[in-house]
Structure formats: structure tokens, C-alpha cells
Amino acid sequence: MRFFDKLDDRVRACNSILCIGLDPDSSKLPQGLGIMEFNRKIINATSEFCCAYKLNFAFYEAAGAEGLNALKETVKMIPGGIPVIADAKRADIGNTSRAYASAIFDYLGFDAATVNPYMGFDSLQPFIERDDRGIFILCRTSNPGAADFQDLFTSYSGSRRAIFELVAGKADEWNSRGNIGLVMGATHTDELSLIRKELPEMPFLVPGVGAQGGELAAVVESGKTFNPGGLIINSSRQIIFASSGPYFSSAAAEAARSLRDGINSCR
Amino acid sequence: MRFFDKLDDRVRACNSILCIGLDPDSSKLPQGLGIMEFNRKIINATSEFCCAYKLNFAFYEAAGAEGLNALKETVKMIPGGIPVIADAKRADIGNTSRAYASAIFDYLGFDAATVNPYMGFDSLQPFIERDDRGIFILCRTSNPGAADFQDLFTSYSGSRRAIFELVAGKADEWNSRGNIGLVMGATHTDELSLIRKELPEMPFLVPGVGAQGGELAAVVESGKTFNPGGLIINSSRQIIFASSGPYFSSAAAEAARSLRDGINSCR
């Protein structure tokens, strides 16, 4: 089954475009709890409210062997039917990128992955060739440094366009398998609108709502499209670390429900 | 000790600017040999000929738990005094990049890391702030796709410059701690010369010699500088997979010695 079909199905089934980021920052975990047990409780409490989970590899890698085991086991513990996205932002030369794709899709079992476009087509090809998996290419990210290179203007093909617009254009050009989406930060909705106008059907994964400060209504308005899973909005810390007390999982459930409802009221 | 001082010392001590890439592609390992045992034999056979080792994370991650254990253990088995570079090409938003830096420098114990500039300054800051470690920012890579975005021209500050030139300029601007270098592919020596002219003292890590086809004399001529460790040239497959037979480690030693001598005859 194609990734974006699986995502569409899940969005329909749960009536949510909320993606929850399982980013178990060790400095924020409830005392005495390992990553795996934390994730299990968060997943049990929140799965009905989300269309997907996204795991950022950095927090698992920082926890060493325990973290890497938790990364693999967490993918397994997520209920079938809920797509799981590897937020790994990988890319390298061809034969090396193939090893990354194999690690993420085959060894770890993820449904989709985020990738970094700086090294160009052949660095993403081993991911794109996997037509049963989804690929989200970083386009305009939500952090301040995004302005350093992504926003620079070029005179490509005679028209004045920013680098992130060219990345979006290339992503569309490379999308013959229909398995490519874009990571579009929520902090600058002008960019979101611009790319949505150019690519009406391209799926967007939008991080930066919540802890990073993107405004919900503007994001939904700017990014919306026809496909159910064509716009998914990620929140991590605001949900999973809603409380650090003993009832952290019900606090996470409440935060997830509330954000899902908030998003749905804008759709 | 600063990373580039350690690298300079090592280059002086072994009279070599050859960096060996320990990239244990599972499809190429001698039959029946695990990554760790392969690396141990390659390191024992080649360490006298190289100024540094570079480990590309993709091949370790693709091998799952065994690979990740081998990644950590390999860093430990490399003789003290030889800098070890994490070729991980990481970057993410600030708090996440901090976790990556911690994984690479603290948990795994690498001396330096490669990073991807697409997300801009704050995505690299947690690496750059570690003034005891080295950071190699991807600038102009050696793969065909490098042309997709890195070579595009912008009209930044009024002058017509390619994205990779702007990355080099920013790297220099961010280098107040003197711990930044650039990854400059060997396949296009014009770009190498261009950046060397602009940044006479910036350290370059040059992959793409050997299997990727960069020409040695042109690379050394284009990239040379004053500091002993200011230009290091990486080769991976050509050395570690010089033979797949029972004498693979002596074949690797011979390939390393020969490439070191070839490079030295151009210096």
C-alpha cells in the first residue's frame, strides 16, 4: 500500500490531521522512566487523536544503545494502520544514502522519512525509489536559520525564486511515484501559501506548531488541500511533555485531543 | 586540545594527509567477518599511513544493533592521537541538533563531525559551540546532484555567487572558535580552487578521490594551504575493499601506503 494512501485512510478513520512527535528529550522525561516505557504510555494515551507519529532520531541517538533499541521497539508498538515517520533528515551520496534508506525502512520498519535536499537528486533517489514508502523533503523549515540559505533568491530559469521554491519545484518534478511530500515550517505562513499555490496537491508535513509558535488557523488556511492526508500538522513537546507529573500520559491525551479539536475547528 | 591542532600534529607525525573512510558496506565485507573484526584488522593494517579516520554512519546504521555497537567500539579501538571524524551529515532545529551533537561527541566520542548547512546557523550552532571538536560543513559535494542546488547562482549582496560559495562565506563568518572546516568534493577542482582563493586558511576535507574519480594532483594543487591539516583527502572503498580475499588487510595497507605516497608526491 502506498504511504500517502495509508495516511489518507488513517486521517479519514480518526478525523485528525495531528501528527504527534515522539521526541523523548532525556532532560524532560518523568523521573525514573525509560524512553520505551514513556513512549508506550504516551502512545496508549494519544493514539486515538493522531493520524501519524513522527520520531526524531536525535533524541534516541543521544540516549545511546538504550535509545536505539527504543527507536526500533517504538515503531513496533505503534498500532497498525497509524503511519510512522522517521524524522532523520538524512541524505548522502548514492551508495551511502541507500544504506540510510535500508536502515530506516528495512531494519527499523518506518513508513516514511524526512530527507535533506542540499546534496540533490541522487542523494535522495534511494529513498524516492521505494514507492511503498513516503519521503518528506525539507523545503522551508521553521527555525531562524532557515533564512540563511533557503530564502536566498536565485535567477533560475530567468525568474526570481527563493531556494526553497526551487526545492519544492524539484520535489514535484521527482514525484513520478507519488510518494513525495514537503516539510514546511509553520512559523512563516506566507511561504506555506506560496508553495501551496504552486503545488495544489503536494502533501505537507508542518512542524513548528506549539513549542515553535506557528499559528494554527493561519497554518490550516495556508496549507489546506483536497487529500485528507495532504496537510498534517506535527506537535511534539506541547503534547508529550504537557505535564512532568505522575499523570503525564493523561495530560498528553488531553493536550492531543485539544490540539486535534483546535485544528479541526479550522479545517 | 583543539581539533585542528590535533589534526595538524597528526599530519606532522605521520607525514600523511590521507584520511581513511571506514565504511563497512555489508555487501562488500569479506565473508564471515563482522564489522568490528573487519575494522580492527583494517585499522591495525593502515593506521601508520593516515592522518585521520572517517566513519560514515549510514553503513553502521544499516547493520542495526550490531552496527551501532561497532560504531562506538571502532572509535575506541583507533589509536590515540589519530582524530576520528563522524561522517553523519546531521543538522536539525536547535534543541534537536544539540541531541545529535551530544550523541556524536559525548556518547560515541568522535573528535569531529560533518554537518549539513541547509537549515542554517542555529541548526549547526550546538556543534560549533563545542570548541574542542571539529565541524566540517558540507559545501560543494562530489555527487552529480550537487548541481541541483549547490551550484545555483544568487544575487546575494549584489554579487553573483553560487550557493556553495555563500555556504563557504557563512562558514568563515561563523568560525570565531577556529573549529570549522568544509567538505569539498574532489570531482570538480574548479570549485575547490575558487573557495581556496576566497578562504586561504579554511581546512578542507576532500572526499571523492578514488572510487568517485577525483584526480589527485589537481586536488592537491587546488586545495593546498599552509596548515599541515588544512587539506585532508579521504578515500574509503579504494582502500578498505582493495581486496575481498583472505589478505584483504595487507591489500588495504598497500592501497593506503600507495595513495599516501601518491598524495605526498603532489604536495
Short mmCIF file of C-alpha atoms in Angstrom, two decimals:
data_model
loop_
_atom_site.label_atom_id
_atom_site.label_comp_id
_atom_site.label_asym_id
_atom_site.label_seq_id
_atom_site.Cartn_x
_atom_site.Cartn_y
_atom_site.Cartn_z
CA MET A 1 0.00 0.00 0.00
CA ARG A 2 1.34 3.45 -0.89
CA PHE A 3 2.27 5.63 2.07
CA PHE A 4 0.00 8.54 1.21
CA ASP A 5 -2.94 6.17 0.73
CA LYS A 6 -2.28 4.73 4.16
CA LEU A 7 -2.08 8.26 5.56
CA ASP A 8 -5.33 9.32 3.82
CA ASP A 9 -7.09 6.26 5.23
CA ARG A 10 -5.87 6.98 8.72
CA VAL A 11 -6.88 10.66 8.55
CA ARG A 12 -10.39 9.61 7.47
CA ALA A 13 -10.61 6.94 10.17
CA CYS A 14 -9.60 9.15 13.09
CA ASN A 15 -10.74 12.52 11.77
CA SER A 16 -7.43 14.09 12.70
CA ILE A 17 -4.52 15.64 10.83
CA LEU A 18 -2.47 15.85 14.00
CA CYS A 19 0.90 14.11 13.91
CA ILE A 20 2.48 13.55 17.32
CA GLY A 21 6.25 13.87 17.66
CA LEU A 22 7.68 11.21 19.96
CA ASP A 23 10.82 13.14 20.86
CA PRO A 24 11.89 11.78 24.26
CA ASP A 25 14.32 14.51 25.30
CA SER A 26 16.11 12.87 28.24
CA SER A 27 16.14 16.12 30.24
CA LYS A 28 12.33 16.20 30.18
CA LEU A 29 11.35 12.57 30.80
CA PRO A 30 9.39 11.90 34.01
CA GLN A 31 11.84 10.76 36.68
CA GLY A 32 12.77 7.10 36.69
CA LEU A 33 11.11 6.33 33.36
CA GLY A 34 12.97 4.85 30.39
CA ILE A 35 12.26 6.00 26.84
CA MET A 36 10.43 2.82 25.90
CA GLU A 37 8.07 2.87 28.86
CA PHE A 38 7.46 6.61 28.36
CA ASN A 39 6.64 6.10 24.69
CA ARG A 40 4.36 3.15 25.46
CA LYS A 41 2.30 5.22 27.88
CA ILE A 42 2.18 8.23 25.54
CA ILE A 43 1.11 6.07 22.58
CA ASN A 44 -1.58 4.28 24.58
CA ALA A 45 -2.94 7.61 25.76
CA THR A 46 -2.80 9.54 22.48
CA SER A 47 -3.17 7.17 19.52
CA GLU A 48 -6.87 7.82 19.00
CA PHE A 49 -6.19 11.52 18.45
CA CYS A 50 -3.48 11.38 15.80
CA CYS A 51 -3.07 10.40 12.18
CA ALA A 52 0.63 9.62 12.48
CA TYR A 53 3.61 9.54 14.81
CA LYS A 54 6.94 11.14 13.98
CA LEU A 55 10.12 10.06 15.78
CA ASN A 56 13.06 12.43 15.70
CA PHE A 57 16.19 10.27 15.68
CA ALA A 58 18.37 12.77 17.55
CA PHE A 59 16.76 12.07 20.93
CA TYR A 60 17.12 8.31 20.50
CA GLU A 61 20.72 8.53 19.31
CA ALA A 62 21.63 10.77 22.24
CA ALA A 63 20.47 8.00 24.60
CA GLY A 64 22.92 5.51 23.13
CA ALA A 65 22.20 1.78 22.88
CA GLU A 66 19.07 2.05 25.03
CA GLY A 67 17.74 4.81 22.80
CA LEU A 68 18.39 2.94 19.58
CA ASN A 69 16.67 -0.12 20.92
CA ALA A 70 13.75 2.07 21.98
CA LEU A 71 13.60 3.55 18.47
CA LYS A 72 13.11 0.14 16.91
CA GLU A 73 10.73 -1.12 19.58
CA THR A 74 8.62 2.04 19.47
CA VAL A 75 7.90 1.54 15.77
CA LYS A 76 6.65 -1.95 16.61
CA MET A 77 4.43 -0.81 19.46
CA ILE A 78 2.53 1.78 17.39
CA PRO A 79 -0.86 0.30 16.40
CA GLY A 80 -1.11 -0.97 12.81
CA GLY A 81 -2.79 1.49 10.49
CA ILE A 82 -1.05 4.51 12.04
CA PRO A 83 1.83 5.60 9.78
CA VAL A 84 5.18 6.18 11.47
CA ILE A 85 7.55 8.83 10.13
CA ALA A 86 11.32 8.76 10.68
CA ASP A 87 12.40 12.35 11.25
CA ALA A 88 16.02 11.70 10.40
CA LYS A 89 16.75 14.43 7.79
CA ARG A 90 19.24 12.13 6.07
CA ALA A 91 20.96 12.33 2.68
CA ASP A 92 24.39 11.36 1.35
CA ILE A 93 25.96 10.25 -1.92
CA GLY A 94 24.09 7.43 -3.70
CA ASN A 95 25.51 4.20 -2.31
CA THR A 96 25.58 5.70 1.18
CA SER A 97 22.05 7.06 1.00
CA ARG A 98 20.96 3.56 0.02
CA ALA A 99 22.33 2.30 3.34
CA TYR A 100 20.41 5.04 5.20
CA ALA A 101 17.18 4.12 3.41
CA SER A 102 17.75 0.49 4.25
CA ALA A 103 18.37 1.31 7.93
CA ILE A 104 15.19 3.39 8.18
CA PHE A 105 12.76 1.37 6.07
CA ASP A 106 14.06 -2.20 6.37
CA TYR A 107 15.87 -2.51 9.68
CA LEU A 108 13.73 -0.07 11.67
CA GLY A 109 10.49 -0.50 9.71
CA PHE A 110 9.38 3.11 9.26
CA ASP A 111 6.66 4.04 6.73
CA ALA A 112 8.20 7.37 5.74
CA ALA A 113 11.27 9.52 6.30
CA THR A 114 12.34 13.15 6.20
CA VAL A 115 15.36 13.91 3.98
CA ASN A 116 17.62 16.92 3.36
CA PRO A 117 17.82 18.22 -0.25
CA TYR A 118 21.21 20.01 -0.13
CA MET A 119 23.06 17.22 -1.97
CA GLY A 120 20.46 16.99 -4.76
CA PHE A 121 18.65 14.24 -6.61
CA ASP A 122 20.95 11.24 -6.44
CA SER A 123 21.29 11.71 -2.68
CA LEU A 124 17.52 11.24 -2.31
CA GLN A 125 16.99 8.69 -5.07
CA PRO A 126 17.37 5.55 -2.90
CA PHE A 127 14.56 6.91 -0.72
CA ILE A 128 12.36 8.03 -3.64
CA GLU A 129 12.70 4.67 -5.38
CA ARG A 130 10.92 2.99 -2.50
CA ASP A 131 7.42 3.52 -3.83
CA ASP A 132 5.81 1.83 -0.84
CA ARG A 133 7.32 4.44 1.48
CA GLY A 134 6.82 8.19 1.91
CA ILE A 135 9.53 10.84 1.60
CA PHE A 136 9.24 14.32 3.07
CA ILE A 137 11.87 16.66 1.65
CA LEU A 138 12.92 19.64 3.81
CA CYS A 139 11.71 22.73 1.98
CA ARG A 140 11.19 25.78 4.22
CA THR A 141 11.98 24.88 7.82
CA SER A 142 10.64 26.59 10.93
CA ASN A 143 13.89 27.69 12.57
CA PRO A 144 15.51 31.15 12.38
CA GLY A 145 18.49 29.81 10.38
CA ALA A 146 16.14 28.80 7.55
CA ALA A 147 16.68 32.33 6.27
CA ASP A 148 20.44 31.78 5.82
CA PHE A 149 20.15 29.74 2.61
CA GLN A 150 16.57 28.58 1.99
CA ASP A 151 15.29 32.13 1.49
CA LEU A 152 18.04 33.35 -0.84
CA PHE A 153 16.85 34.39 -4.25
CA THR A 154 18.17 32.89 -7.43
CA SER A 155 17.63 33.76 -11.02
CA TYR A 156 16.95 30.16 -12.03
CA SER A 157 15.35 29.88 -15.50
CA GLY A 158 15.03 33.62 -15.70
CA SER A 159 12.53 34.03 -12.86
CA ARG A 160 13.44 35.27 -9.42
CA ARG A 161 12.73 32.49 -6.96
CA ALA A 162 13.97 31.51 -3.48
CA ILE A 163 15.94 28.30 -2.97
CA PHE A 164 13.07 26.73 -1.04
CA GLU A 165 10.76 27.35 -4.01
CA LEU A 166 13.21 25.58 -6.27
CA VAL A 167 13.39 22.67 -3.82
CA ALA A 168 9.59 22.44 -3.97
CA GLY A 169 9.68 22.54 -7.77
CA LYS A 170 12.30 19.79 -7.95
CA ALA A 171 10.36 17.68 -5.44
CA ASP A 172 7.35 17.91 -7.74
CA GLU A 173 9.49 17.03 -10.77
CA TRP A 174 10.91 13.98 -8.95
CA ASN A 175 7.48 12.80 -7.79
CA SER A 176 6.60 10.35 -10.56
CA ARG A 177 5.81 7.68 -7.94
CA GLY A 178 3.52 9.97 -5.94
CA ASN A 179 5.41 9.29 -2.73
CA ILE A 180 6.96 12.71 -2.07
CA GLY A 181 5.81 15.40 0.34
CA LEU A 182 7.46 18.51 1.79
CA VAL A 183 8.42 19.65 5.26
CA MET A 184 7.06 23.19 5.51
CA GLY A 185 7.66 25.04 8.79
CA ALA A 186 4.64 26.65 10.43
CA THR A 187 6.35 29.84 11.52
CA HIS A 188 6.09 31.59 8.17
CA THR A 189 2.70 31.02 6.60
CA ASP A 190 3.49 33.22 3.60
CA GLU A 191 5.91 30.57 2.38
CA LEU A 192 3.32 27.89 3.08
CA SER A 193 0.71 29.72 0.96
CA LEU A 194 3.18 30.35 -1.81
CA ILE A 195 4.14 26.70 -2.20
CA ARG A 196 0.54 25.54 -1.78
CA LYS A 197 -0.47 27.80 -4.67
CA GLU A 198 2.29 26.37 -6.86
CA LEU A 199 1.67 22.74 -5.84
CA PRO A 200 -2.02 22.28 -5.00
CA GLU A 201 -1.75 18.55 -4.32
CA MET A 202 1.67 18.12 -2.73
CA PRO A 203 1.43 16.70 0.82
CA PHE A 204 2.87 18.96 3.54
CA LEU A 205 4.21 17.89 6.89
CA VAL A 206 4.12 21.01 9.04
CA PRO A 207 6.18 21.12 12.24
CA GLY A 208 6.55 24.18 14.39
CA VAL A 209 3.04 24.40 15.79
CA GLY A 210 3.07 24.74 19.55
CA ALA A 211 6.52 24.99 21.10
CA GLN A 212 7.86 26.67 17.96
CA GLY A 213 4.97 29.16 17.77
CA GLY A 214 3.17 28.65 14.46
CA GLU A 215 -0.41 29.90 14.49
CA LEU A 216 -2.95 27.21 13.90
CA ALA A 217 -5.68 28.89 11.87
CA ALA A 218 -3.20 30.53 9.53
CA VAL A 219 -1.37 27.24 9.00
CA VAL A 220 -4.54 25.33 8.17
CA GLU A 221 -5.77 28.07 5.88
CA SER A 222 -2.42 28.36 4.07
CA GLY A 223 -1.67 24.66 3.74
CA LYS A 224 -5.03 23.02 3.09
CA THR A 225 -5.64 20.82 0.09
CA PHE A 226 -8.03 18.18 -1.27
CA ASN A 227 -6.46 14.96 0.00
CA PRO A 228 -7.26 14.10 3.60
CA GLY A 229 -3.58 13.49 4.38
CA GLY A 230 -2.31 16.36 2.21
CA LEU A 231 -1.69 18.55 5.23
CA ILE A 232 -0.56 17.07 8.53
CA ILE A 233 0.50 19.17 11.47
CA ASN A 234 3.09 17.96 13.94
CA SER A 235 3.35 18.83 17.60
CA SER A 236 5.87 17.22 19.94
CA ARG A 237 6.79 18.85 23.23
CA GLN A 238 3.46 20.60 23.73
CA ILE A 239 1.80 17.17 23.83
CA ILE A 240 4.23 14.61 25.18
CA PHE A 241 5.62 16.92 27.87
CA ALA A 242 2.28 18.57 28.72
CA SER A 243 2.95 17.51 32.31
CA SER A 244 6.01 16.07 34.04
CA GLY A 245 3.97 14.78 36.98
CA PRO A 246 2.59 11.30 37.62
CA TYR A 247 -0.40 11.88 35.31
CA PHE A 248 1.74 12.88 32.36
CA SER A 249 0.02 10.45 29.99
CA SER A 250 -3.48 11.73 30.64
CA ALA A 251 -2.13 15.28 30.34
CA ALA A 252 -0.68 14.25 26.95
CA ALA A 253 -4.02 12.75 25.92
CA GLU A 254 -5.80 15.95 26.90
CA ALA A 255 -3.27 18.11 25.02
CA ALA A 256 -3.57 15.90 21.92
CA ARG A 257 -7.37 15.91 22.00
CA SER A 258 -7.44 19.66 22.46
CA LEU A 259 -4.98 20.33 19.62
CA ARG A 260 -6.81 17.92 17.30
CA ASP A 261 -10.07 19.75 18.06
CA GLY A 262 -8.41 23.11 17.62
CA ILE A 263 -7.10 22.05 14.22
CA ASN A 264 -10.43 20.53 13.19
CA SER A 265 -12.26 23.72 14.07
CA CYS A 266 -10.09 25.49 11.47
CA ARG A 267 -10.47 22.88 8.71
CA MET B 1 43.13 20.35 22.69
CA ARG B 2 41.50 21.94 19.65
CA PHE B 3 40.57 19.52 16.88
CA PHE B 4 42.58 21.21 14.14
CA ASP B 5 45.67 21.34 16.39
CA LYS B 6 45.32 17.61 16.99
CA LEU B 7 44.94 17.08 13.24
CA ASP B 8 47.99 19.26 12.44
CA ASP B 9 50.04 17.30 14.98
CA ARG B 10 48.98 14.00 13.49
CA VAL B 11 49.73 15.11 9.92
CA ARG B 12 53.22 16.17 11.00
CA ALA B 13 53.78 12.93 12.91
CA CYS B 14 52.78 10.55 10.12
CA ASN B 15 53.62 12.74 7.12
CA SER B 16 50.25 11.96 5.55
CA ILE B 17 47.12 13.93 4.68
CA LEU B 18 45.24 10.74 3.81
CA CYS B 19 42.01 10.17 5.73
CA ILE B 20 40.67 6.62 5.53
CA GLY B 21 36.92 6.09 5.36
CA LEU B 22 35.83 3.12 7.45
CA ASP B 23 32.59 2.47 5.56
CA PRO B 24 31.83 -1.22 6.09
CA ASP B 25 29.26 -1.76 3.35
CA SER B 26 27.77 -5.12 4.32
CA SER B 27 27.62 -6.30 0.70
CA LYS B 28 31.40 -5.92 0.41
CA LEU B 29 32.69 -7.33 3.72
CA PRO B 30 34.88 -10.45 3.47
CA GLN B 31 32.67 -13.46 4.05
CA GLY B 32 32.03 -14.44 7.64
CA LEU B 33 33.55 -11.29 9.11
CA GLY B 34 31.63 -8.89 11.39
CA ILE B 35 32.05 -5.13 11.10
CA MET B 36 34.05 -4.84 14.29
CA GLU B 37 36.58 -7.52 13.37
CA PHE B 38 36.88 -6.10 9.84
CA ASN B 39 37.51 -2.60 11.20
CA ARG B 40 40.04 -3.88 13.72
CA LYS B 41 42.08 -5.57 11.00
CA ILE B 42 41.85 -2.58 8.66
CA ILE B 43 42.90 -0.15 11.41
CA ASN B 44 45.82 -2.32 12.50
CA ALA B 45 46.98 -2.56 8.89
CA THR B 46 46.51 1.07 7.85
CA SER B 47 46.89 3.39 10.84
CA GLU B 48 50.52 4.32 10.12
CA PHE B 49 49.54 5.68 6.70
CA CYS B 50 46.67 8.01 7.65
CA CYS B 51 46.14 11.26 9.49
CA ALA B 52 42.52 10.50 10.40
CA TYR B 53 39.70 8.01 10.08
CA LYS B 54 36.21 8.95 8.94
CA LEU B 55 33.24 6.73 9.72
CA ASN B 56 30.13 7.13 7.61
CA PHE B 57 27.17 6.41 9.89
CA ALA B 58 24.92 5.02 7.14
CA PHE B 59 26.76 1.72 6.90
CA TYR B 60 26.67 1.21 10.66
CA GLU B 61 23.00 2.14 10.96
CA ALA B 62 22.09 -0.24 8.13
CA ALA B 63 23.60 -3.09 10.16
CA GLY B 64 21.25 -2.44 13.09
CA ALA B 65 22.23 -3.04 16.71
CA GLU B 66 25.47 -4.81 15.75
CA GLY B 67 26.43 -1.89 13.54
CA LEU B 68 25.75 0.72 16.16
CA ASN B 69 27.77 -1.18 18.70
CA ALA B 70 30.58 -1.46 16.15
CA LEU B 71 30.40 2.31 15.57
CA LYS B 72 31.06 3.04 19.24
CA GLU B 73 33.68 0.31 19.65
CA THR B 74 35.54 1.35 16.50
CA VAL B 75 36.07 4.86 17.84
CA LYS B 76 37.63 3.31 20.95
CA MET B 77 39.92 0.97 19.01
CA ILE B 78 41.51 3.74 16.90
CA PRO B 79 44.93 4.59 18.38
CA GLY B 80 45.06 7.79 20.48
CA GLY B 81 46.43 10.75 18.56
CA ILE B 82 44.56 9.83 15.35
CA PRO B 83 41.48 12.07 15.02
CA VAL B 84 38.20 10.32 14.24
CA ILE B 85 35.56 12.07 12.13
CA ALA B 86 31.84 11.25 12.28
CA ASP B 87 30.54 11.48 8.73
CA ALA B 88 26.93 11.87 9.77
CA LYS B 89 25.86 14.99 7.83
CA ARG B 90 23.46 15.93 10.60
CA ALA B 91 21.52 19.13 11.33
CA ASP B 92 18.11 19.92 12.79
CA ILE B 93 16.43 22.71 14.75
CA GLY B 94 18.37 23.91 17.79
CA ASN B 95 17.30 21.66 20.67
CA THR B 96 17.32 18.64 18.38
CA SER B 97 20.74 19.41 16.89
CA ARG B 98 22.01 19.62 20.46
CA ALA B 99 20.93 16.00 20.95
CA TYR B 100 22.75 14.97 17.74
CA ALA B 101 25.93 16.75 18.87
CA SER B 102 25.68 15.03 22.21
CA ALA B 103 25.21 11.61 20.56
CA ILE B 104 28.24 12.11 18.31
CA PHE B 105 30.69 13.85 20.64
CA ASP B 106 29.67 12.61 24.10
CA TYR B 107 28.10 9.19 23.70
CA LEU B 108 30.16 8.00 20.72
CA GLY B 109 33.29 10.04 21.45
CA PHE B 110 34.12 11.43 17.97
CA ASP B 111 36.61 14.29 17.55
CA ALA B 112 34.78 15.93 14.65
CA ALA B 113 31.58 15.68 12.60
CA THR B 114 30.24 16.56 9.17
CA VAL B 115 27.06 18.67 9.16
CA ASN B 116 24.55 19.82 6.52
CA PRO B 117 24.05 23.60 6.15
CA TYR B 118 20.55 23.66 4.59
CA MET B 119 18.81 24.64 7.84
CA GLY B 120 21.23 27.46 8.60
CA PHE B 121 23.13 28.76 11.59
CA ASP B 122 21.07 27.69 14.60
CA SER B 123 20.92 24.14 13.24
CA LEU B 124 24.74 23.96 13.39
CA GLN B 125 25.28 26.07 16.49
CA PRO B 126 25.26 23.16 19.02
CA PHE B 127 28.10 21.61 17.02
CA ILE B 128 30.02 24.86 16.52
CA GLU B 129 29.83 25.71 20.22
CA ARG B 130 31.91 22.65 21.04
CA ASP B 131 35.26 24.33 20.66
CA ASP B 132 37.17 21.15 21.50
CA ARG B 133 35.62 19.42 18.46
CA GLY B 134 35.87 19.94 14.71
CA ILE B 135 32.95 20.68 12.37
CA PHE B 136 33.07 20.09 8.62
CA ILE B 137 30.20 21.85 6.85
CA LEU B 138 29.07 20.38 3.52
CA CYS B 139 29.94 22.99 0.90
CA ARG B 140 30.36 21.56 -2.63
CA THR B 141 29.83 17.81 -2.58
CA SER B 142 31.23 15.30 -5.09
CA ASN B 143 27.99 13.72 -6.35
CA PRO B 144 26.12 14.63 -9.57
CA GLY B 145 23.12 16.03 -7.62
CA ALA B 146 25.37 18.68 -6.09
CA ALA B 147 24.50 20.74 -9.16
CA ASP B 148 20.77 20.77 -8.30
CA PHE B 149 21.02 23.40 -5.56
CA GLN B 150 24.65 23.99 -4.51
CA ASP B 151 25.62 25.42 -7.89
CA LEU B 152 22.67 27.75 -8.34
CA PHE B 153 23.60 31.39 -8.60
CA THR B 154 22.19 34.01 -6.31
CA SER B 155 22.47 37.75 -6.30
CA TYR B 156 23.36 37.92 -2.62
CA SER B 157 24.78 41.31 -1.60
CA GLY B 158 24.80 42.42 -5.19
CA SER B 159 27.43 39.97 -6.41
CA ARG B 160 26.62 36.86 -8.40
CA ARG B 161 27.67 33.84 -6.35
CA ALA B 162 26.70 30.18 -6.17
CA ILE B 163 25.02 28.78 -3.08
CA PHE B 164 28.10 26.74 -2.18
CA GLU B 165 30.18 29.93 -2.19
CA LEU B 166 27.72 31.53 0.20
CA VAL B 167 27.91 28.46 2.43
CA ALA B 168 31.70 28.84 2.48
CA GLY B 169 31.38 32.53 3.31
CA LYS B 170 28.97 31.85 6.18
CA ALA B 171 31.21 29.05 7.49
CA ASP B 172 34.04 31.57 7.67
CA GLU B 173 31.81 34.13 9.37
CA TRP B 174 30.73 31.52 11.97
CA ASN B 175 34.30 30.39 12.62
CA SER B 176 35.18 32.55 15.62
CA ARG B 177 36.33 29.45 17.53
CA GLY B 178 38.55 28.22 14.69
CA ASN B 179 36.91 24.80 14.70
CA ILE B 180 35.17 24.86 11.30
CA GLY B 181 36.25 23.26 8.04
CA LEU B 182 34.46 22.47 4.77
CA VAL B 183 33.62 19.30 2.88
CA MET B 184 34.73 20.00 -0.69
CA GLY B 185 34.19 17.23 -3.24
CA ALA B 186 37.18 16.25 -5.37
CA THR B 187 35.30 15.80 -8.62
CA HIS B 188 35.23 19.49 -9.53
CA THR B 189 38.54 21.12 -8.79
CA ASP B 190 37.41 24.50 -10.15
CA GLU B 191 35.13 24.87 -7.15
CA LEU B 192 37.94 23.74 -4.87
CA SER B 193 40.29 26.42 -6.28
CA LEU B 194 37.61 29.08 -6.08
CA ILE B 195 36.93 28.52 -2.38
CA ARG B 196 40.61 28.12 -1.57
CA LYS B 197 41.28 31.53 -3.11
CA GLU B 198 38.50 33.08 -1.04
CA LEU B 199 39.45 31.30 2.19
CA PRO B 200 43.20 30.64 2.22
CA GLU B 201 43.27 29.08 5.69
CA MET B 202 39.98 27.17 5.92
CA PRO B 203 40.54 23.42 6.41
CA PHE B 204 39.10 21.22 3.65
CA LEU B 205 38.03 17.61 3.94
CA VAL B 206 38.01 16.28 0.40
CA PRO B 207 36.14 13.06 -0.35
CA GLY B 208 35.68 11.67 -3.83
CA VAL B 209 39.23 10.62 -4.57
CA GLY B 210 39.38 7.06 -5.82
CA ALA B 211 36.02 5.37 -6.27
CA GLN B 212 34.39 8.71 -7.03
CA GLY B 213 37.04 9.70 -9.53
CA GLY B 214 38.71 12.91 -8.37
CA GLU B 215 42.17 13.44 -9.78
CA LEU B 216 44.86 13.56 -7.19
CA ALA B 217 47.33 16.14 -8.48
CA ALA B 218 44.61 18.62 -9.36
CA VAL B 219 43.02 18.21 -5.94
CA VAL B 220 46.27 18.78 -4.06
CA GLU B 221 47.14 21.77 -6.24
CA SER B 222 43.68 23.33 -5.89
CA GLY B 223 43.20 22.72 -2.18
CA LYS B 224 46.63 23.21 -0.63
CA THR B 225 47.23 25.64 2.20
CA PHE B 226 49.74 26.48 4.95
CA ASN B 227 48.47 24.38 7.84
CA PRO B 228 49.55 20.74 7.77
CA GLY B 229 45.96 19.57 8.38
CA GLY B 230 44.39 22.27 6.20
CA LEU B 231 43.77 19.82 3.37
CA ILE B 232 42.95 16.20 4.07
CA ILE B 233 41.90 13.75 1.39
CA ASN B 234 39.56 10.90 2.11
CA SER B 235 39.43 7.54 0.40
CA SER B 236 37.18 4.70 1.54
CA ARG B 237 36.32 1.83 -0.79
CA GLN B 238 39.54 2.01 -2.80
CA ILE B 239 41.45 1.23 0.39
CA ILE B 240 39.31 -0.88 2.69
CA PHE B 241 37.91 -3.03 -0.13
CA ALA B 242 41.15 -3.20 -2.13
CA SER B 243 40.75 -6.98 -1.95
CA SER B 244 37.95 -9.24 -0.78
CA GLY B 245 40.22 -12.22 -0.36
CA PRO B 246 41.90 -13.58 2.78
CA TYR B 247 44.71 -10.98 2.59
CA PHE B 248 42.31 -8.04 2.47
CA SER B 249 44.07 -6.21 5.29
CA SER B 250 47.50 -6.28 3.70
CA ALA B 251 45.89 -5.23 0.41
CA ALA B 252 44.32 -2.32 2.32
CA ALA B 253 47.69 -1.42 3.83
CA GLU B 254 49.29 -1.47 0.41
CA ALA B 255 46.50 0.68 -1.08
CA ALA B 256 46.79 3.17 1.79
CA ARG B 257 50.58 3.37 1.54
CA SER B 258 50.38 3.84 -2.20
CA LEU B 259 47.73 6.57 -2.02
CA ARG B 260 49.60 8.35 0.76
CA ASP B 261 52.76 8.29 -1.37
CA GLY B 262 50.83 9.42 -4.43
CA ILE B 263 49.41 12.36 -2.50
CA ASN B 264 52.78 13.23 -0.97
CA SER B 265 54.42 13.29 -4.38
CA CYS B 266 51.98 16.08 -5.34
CA ARG B 267 52.37 18.15 -2.15
#
